[in-house]
Tab-separated table of N, CA and C in Angstrom:
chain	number	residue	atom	x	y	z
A	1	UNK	N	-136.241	-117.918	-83.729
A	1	UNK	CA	-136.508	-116.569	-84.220
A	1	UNK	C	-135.231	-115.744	-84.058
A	2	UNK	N	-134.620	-115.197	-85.230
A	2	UNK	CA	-133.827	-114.334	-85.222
A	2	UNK	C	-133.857	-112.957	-84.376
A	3	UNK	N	-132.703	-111.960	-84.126
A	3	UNK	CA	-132.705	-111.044	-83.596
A	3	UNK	C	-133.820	-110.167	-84.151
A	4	UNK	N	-133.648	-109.830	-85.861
A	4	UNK	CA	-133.990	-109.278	-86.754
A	4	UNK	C	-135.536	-109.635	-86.654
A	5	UNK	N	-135.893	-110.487	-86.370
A	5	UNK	CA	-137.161	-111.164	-87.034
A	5	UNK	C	-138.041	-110.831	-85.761
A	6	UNK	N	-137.399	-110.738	-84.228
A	6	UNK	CA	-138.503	-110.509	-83.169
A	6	UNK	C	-138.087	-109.236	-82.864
A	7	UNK	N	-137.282	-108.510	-83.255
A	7	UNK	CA	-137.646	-106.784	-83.158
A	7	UNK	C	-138.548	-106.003	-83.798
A	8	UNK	N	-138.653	-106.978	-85.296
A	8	UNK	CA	-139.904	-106.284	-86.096
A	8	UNK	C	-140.695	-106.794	-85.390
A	9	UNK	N	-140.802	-108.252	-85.117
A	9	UNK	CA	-142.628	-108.047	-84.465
A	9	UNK	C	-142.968	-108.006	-83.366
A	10	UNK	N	-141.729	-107.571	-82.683
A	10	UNK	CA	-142.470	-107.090	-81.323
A	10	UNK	C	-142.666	-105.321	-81.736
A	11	UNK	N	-141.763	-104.338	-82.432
A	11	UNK	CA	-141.475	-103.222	-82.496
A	11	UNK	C	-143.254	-103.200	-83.856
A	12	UNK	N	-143.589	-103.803	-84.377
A	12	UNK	CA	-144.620	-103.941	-85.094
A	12	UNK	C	-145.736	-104.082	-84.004
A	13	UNK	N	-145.954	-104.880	-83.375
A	13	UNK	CA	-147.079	-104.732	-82.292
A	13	UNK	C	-147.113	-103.507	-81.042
A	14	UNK	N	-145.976	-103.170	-80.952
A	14	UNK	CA	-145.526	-102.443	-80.237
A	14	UNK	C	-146.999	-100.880	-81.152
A	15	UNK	N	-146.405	-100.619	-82.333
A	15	UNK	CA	-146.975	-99.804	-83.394
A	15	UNK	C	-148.505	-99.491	-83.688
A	16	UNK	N	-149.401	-101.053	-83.844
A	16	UNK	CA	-150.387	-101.173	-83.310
A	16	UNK	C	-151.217	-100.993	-82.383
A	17	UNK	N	-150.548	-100.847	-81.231
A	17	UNK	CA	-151.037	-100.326	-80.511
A	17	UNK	C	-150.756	-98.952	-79.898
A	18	UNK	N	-150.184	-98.410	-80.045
A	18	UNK	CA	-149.673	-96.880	-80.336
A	18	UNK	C	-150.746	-95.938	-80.810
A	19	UNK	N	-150.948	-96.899	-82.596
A	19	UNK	CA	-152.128	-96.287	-82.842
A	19	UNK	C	-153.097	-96.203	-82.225
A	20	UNK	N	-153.823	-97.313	-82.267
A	20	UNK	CA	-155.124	-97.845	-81.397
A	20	UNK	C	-155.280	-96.388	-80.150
A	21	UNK	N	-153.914	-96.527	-79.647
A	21	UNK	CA	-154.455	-95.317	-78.251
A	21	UNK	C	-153.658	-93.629	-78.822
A	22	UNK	N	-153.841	-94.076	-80.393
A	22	UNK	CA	-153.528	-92.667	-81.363
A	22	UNK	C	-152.461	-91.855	-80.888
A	23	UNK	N	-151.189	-92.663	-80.291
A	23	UNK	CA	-150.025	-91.841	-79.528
A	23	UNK	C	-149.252	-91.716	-81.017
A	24	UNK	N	-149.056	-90.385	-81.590
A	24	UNK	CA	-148.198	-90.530	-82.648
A	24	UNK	C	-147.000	-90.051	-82.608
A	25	UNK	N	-146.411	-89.686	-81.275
A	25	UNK	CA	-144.583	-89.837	-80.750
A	25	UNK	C	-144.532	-91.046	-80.760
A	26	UNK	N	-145.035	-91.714	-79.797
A	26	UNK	CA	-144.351	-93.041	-79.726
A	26	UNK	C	-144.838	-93.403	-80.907
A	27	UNK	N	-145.667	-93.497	-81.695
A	27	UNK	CA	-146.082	-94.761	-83.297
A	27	UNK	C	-144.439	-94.091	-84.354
A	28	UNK	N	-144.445	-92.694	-83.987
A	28	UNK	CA	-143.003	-92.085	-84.660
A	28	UNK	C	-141.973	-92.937	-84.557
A	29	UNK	N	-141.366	-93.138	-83.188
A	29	UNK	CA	-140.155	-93.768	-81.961
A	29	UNK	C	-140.485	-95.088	-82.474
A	30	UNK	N	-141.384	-95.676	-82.559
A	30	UNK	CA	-141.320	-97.184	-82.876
A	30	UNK	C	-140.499	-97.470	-84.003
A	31	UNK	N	-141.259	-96.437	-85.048
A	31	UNK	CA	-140.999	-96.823	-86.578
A	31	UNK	C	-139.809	-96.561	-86.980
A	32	UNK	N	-138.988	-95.056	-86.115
A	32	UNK	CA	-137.912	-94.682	-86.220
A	32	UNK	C	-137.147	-96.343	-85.652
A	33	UNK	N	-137.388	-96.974	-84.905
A	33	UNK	CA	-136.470	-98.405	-84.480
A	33	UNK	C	-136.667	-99.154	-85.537
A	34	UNK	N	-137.589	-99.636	-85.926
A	34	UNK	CA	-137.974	-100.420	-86.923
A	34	UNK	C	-136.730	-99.957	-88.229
A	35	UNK	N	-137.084	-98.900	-88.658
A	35	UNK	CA	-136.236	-98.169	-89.787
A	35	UNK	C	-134.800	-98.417	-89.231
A	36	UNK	N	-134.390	-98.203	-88.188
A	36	UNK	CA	-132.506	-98.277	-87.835
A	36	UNK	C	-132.455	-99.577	-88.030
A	37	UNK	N	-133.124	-100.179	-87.702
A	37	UNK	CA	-132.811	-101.625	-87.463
A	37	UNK	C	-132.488	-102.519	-89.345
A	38	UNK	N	-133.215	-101.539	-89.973
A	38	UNK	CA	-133.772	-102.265	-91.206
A	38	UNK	C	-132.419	-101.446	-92.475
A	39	UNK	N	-132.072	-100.478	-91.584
A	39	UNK	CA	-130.556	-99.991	-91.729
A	39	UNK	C	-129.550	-100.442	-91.525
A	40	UNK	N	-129.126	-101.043	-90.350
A	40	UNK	CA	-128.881	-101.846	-90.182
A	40	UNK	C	-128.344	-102.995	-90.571
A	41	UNK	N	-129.580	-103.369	-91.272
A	41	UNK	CA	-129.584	-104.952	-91.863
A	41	UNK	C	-129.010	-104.673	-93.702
A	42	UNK	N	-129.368	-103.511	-93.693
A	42	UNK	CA	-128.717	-103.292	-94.894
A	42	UNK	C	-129.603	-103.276	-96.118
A	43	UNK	N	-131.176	-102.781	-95.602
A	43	UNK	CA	-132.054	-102.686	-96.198
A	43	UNK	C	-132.825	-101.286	-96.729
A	44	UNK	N	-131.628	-100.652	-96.952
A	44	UNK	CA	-131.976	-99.221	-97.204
A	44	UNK	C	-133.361	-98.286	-97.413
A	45	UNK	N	-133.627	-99.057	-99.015
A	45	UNK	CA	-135.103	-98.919	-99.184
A	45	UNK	C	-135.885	-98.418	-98.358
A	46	UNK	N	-136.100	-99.628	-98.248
A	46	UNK	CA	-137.317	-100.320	-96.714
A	46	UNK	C	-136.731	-98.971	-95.700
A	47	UNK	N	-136.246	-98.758	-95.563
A	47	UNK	CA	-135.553	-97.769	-93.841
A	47	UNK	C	-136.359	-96.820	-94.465
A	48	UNK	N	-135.614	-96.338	-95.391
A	48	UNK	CA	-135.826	-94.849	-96.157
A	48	UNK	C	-137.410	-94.760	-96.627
A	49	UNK	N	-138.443	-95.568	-96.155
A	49	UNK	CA	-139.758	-95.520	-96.851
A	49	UNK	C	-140.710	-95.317	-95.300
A	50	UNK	N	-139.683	-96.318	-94.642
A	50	UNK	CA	-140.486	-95.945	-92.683
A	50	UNK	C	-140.092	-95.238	-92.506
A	51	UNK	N	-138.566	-94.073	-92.650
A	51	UNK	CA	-138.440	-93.230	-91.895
A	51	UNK	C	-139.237	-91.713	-92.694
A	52	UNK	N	-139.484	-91.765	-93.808
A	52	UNK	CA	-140.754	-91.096	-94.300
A	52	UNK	C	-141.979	-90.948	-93.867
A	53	UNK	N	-142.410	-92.690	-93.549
A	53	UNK	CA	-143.913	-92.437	-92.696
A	53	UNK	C	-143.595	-92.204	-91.400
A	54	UNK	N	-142.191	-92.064	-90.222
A	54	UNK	CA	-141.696	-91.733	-89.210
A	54	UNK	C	-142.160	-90.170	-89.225
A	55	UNK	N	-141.873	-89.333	-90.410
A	55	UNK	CA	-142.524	-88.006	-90.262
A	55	UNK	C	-143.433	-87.800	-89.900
A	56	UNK	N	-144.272	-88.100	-90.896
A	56	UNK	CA	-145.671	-87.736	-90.635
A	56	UNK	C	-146.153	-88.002	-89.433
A	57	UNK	N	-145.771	-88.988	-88.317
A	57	UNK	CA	-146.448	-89.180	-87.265
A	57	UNK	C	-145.588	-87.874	-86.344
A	58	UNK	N	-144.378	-88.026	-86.395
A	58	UNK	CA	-143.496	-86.625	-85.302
A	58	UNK	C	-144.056	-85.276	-86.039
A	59	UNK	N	-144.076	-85.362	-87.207
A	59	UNK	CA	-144.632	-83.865	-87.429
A	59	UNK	C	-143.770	-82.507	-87.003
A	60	UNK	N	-142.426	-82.943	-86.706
A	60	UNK	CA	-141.704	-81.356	-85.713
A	60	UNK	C	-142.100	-81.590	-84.781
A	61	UNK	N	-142.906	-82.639	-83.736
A	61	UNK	CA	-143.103	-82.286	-82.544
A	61	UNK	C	-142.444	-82.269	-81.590
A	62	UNK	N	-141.346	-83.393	-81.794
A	62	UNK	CA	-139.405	-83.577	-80.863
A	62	UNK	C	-138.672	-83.560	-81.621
A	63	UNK	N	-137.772	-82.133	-81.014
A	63	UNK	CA	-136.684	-82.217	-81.674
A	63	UNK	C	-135.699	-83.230	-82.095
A	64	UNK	N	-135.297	-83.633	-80.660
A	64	UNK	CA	-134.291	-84.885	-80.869
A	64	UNK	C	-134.573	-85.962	-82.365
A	65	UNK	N	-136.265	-86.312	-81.711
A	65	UNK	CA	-136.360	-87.425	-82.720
A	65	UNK	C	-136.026	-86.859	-83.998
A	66	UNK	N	-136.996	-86.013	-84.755
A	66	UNK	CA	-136.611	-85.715	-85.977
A	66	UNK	C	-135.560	-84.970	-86.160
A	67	UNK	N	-134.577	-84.952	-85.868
A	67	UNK	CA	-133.148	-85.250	-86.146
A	67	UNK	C	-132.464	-86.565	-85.989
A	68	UNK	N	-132.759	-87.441	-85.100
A	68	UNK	CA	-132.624	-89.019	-85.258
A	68	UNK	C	-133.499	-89.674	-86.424
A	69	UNK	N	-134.332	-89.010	-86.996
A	69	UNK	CA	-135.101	-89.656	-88.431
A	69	UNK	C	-134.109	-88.873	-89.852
A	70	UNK	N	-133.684	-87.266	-89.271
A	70	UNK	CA	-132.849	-87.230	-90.883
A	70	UNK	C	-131.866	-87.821	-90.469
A	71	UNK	N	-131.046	-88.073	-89.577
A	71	UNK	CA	-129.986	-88.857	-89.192
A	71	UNK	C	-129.926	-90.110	-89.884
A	72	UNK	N	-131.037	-91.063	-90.059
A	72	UNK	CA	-130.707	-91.914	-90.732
A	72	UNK	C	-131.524	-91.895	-92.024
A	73	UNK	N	-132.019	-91.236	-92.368
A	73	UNK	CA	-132.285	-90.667	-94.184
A	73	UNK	C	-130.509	-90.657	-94.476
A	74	UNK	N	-129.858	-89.666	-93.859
A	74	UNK	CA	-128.557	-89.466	-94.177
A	74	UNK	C	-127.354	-90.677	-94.146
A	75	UNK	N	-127.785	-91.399	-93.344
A	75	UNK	CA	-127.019	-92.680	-93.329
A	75	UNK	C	-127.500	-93.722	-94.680
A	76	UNK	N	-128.417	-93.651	-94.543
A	76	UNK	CA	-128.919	-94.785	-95.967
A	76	UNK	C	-128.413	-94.269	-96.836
């Protein structure tokens, strides 16, 4: 298993259960990794479509993060 390949699915299960206990900073923080990572790899798209659904879960609620989510809108 690649680097690439067990960050999504651990950072994917990681997500799942986030929800499940409806934490939507951390389900944000996950997806925001997921998305760098998928930046990263040079998969723009894909980044730029999680770090969209990355909003909706932060909502404005941390600063930092959502500025680390347009941060990499702006990088893609």
């Amino acid at each position: 298993m690649s680097f690439r390949d067990s960050a999504s699915y651990y950072n994917n299960q990681s997500k799942k259960i986030y929800i499940q206990l409806e934490d939507s900073i951390q389900t944000g923080r996950v997806l925001l990794n997921i998305a760098i990572i998928e930046s990263n790899f040079g998969s723009y798209s894909i980044s730029d479509s999680i770090v969209v659904e990355t909003l909706k879960y932060i909502n404005g609620k941390r600063d930092r993060t959502t500025a680390s989510v347009y941060n990499c809108l702006a990088i893609n």
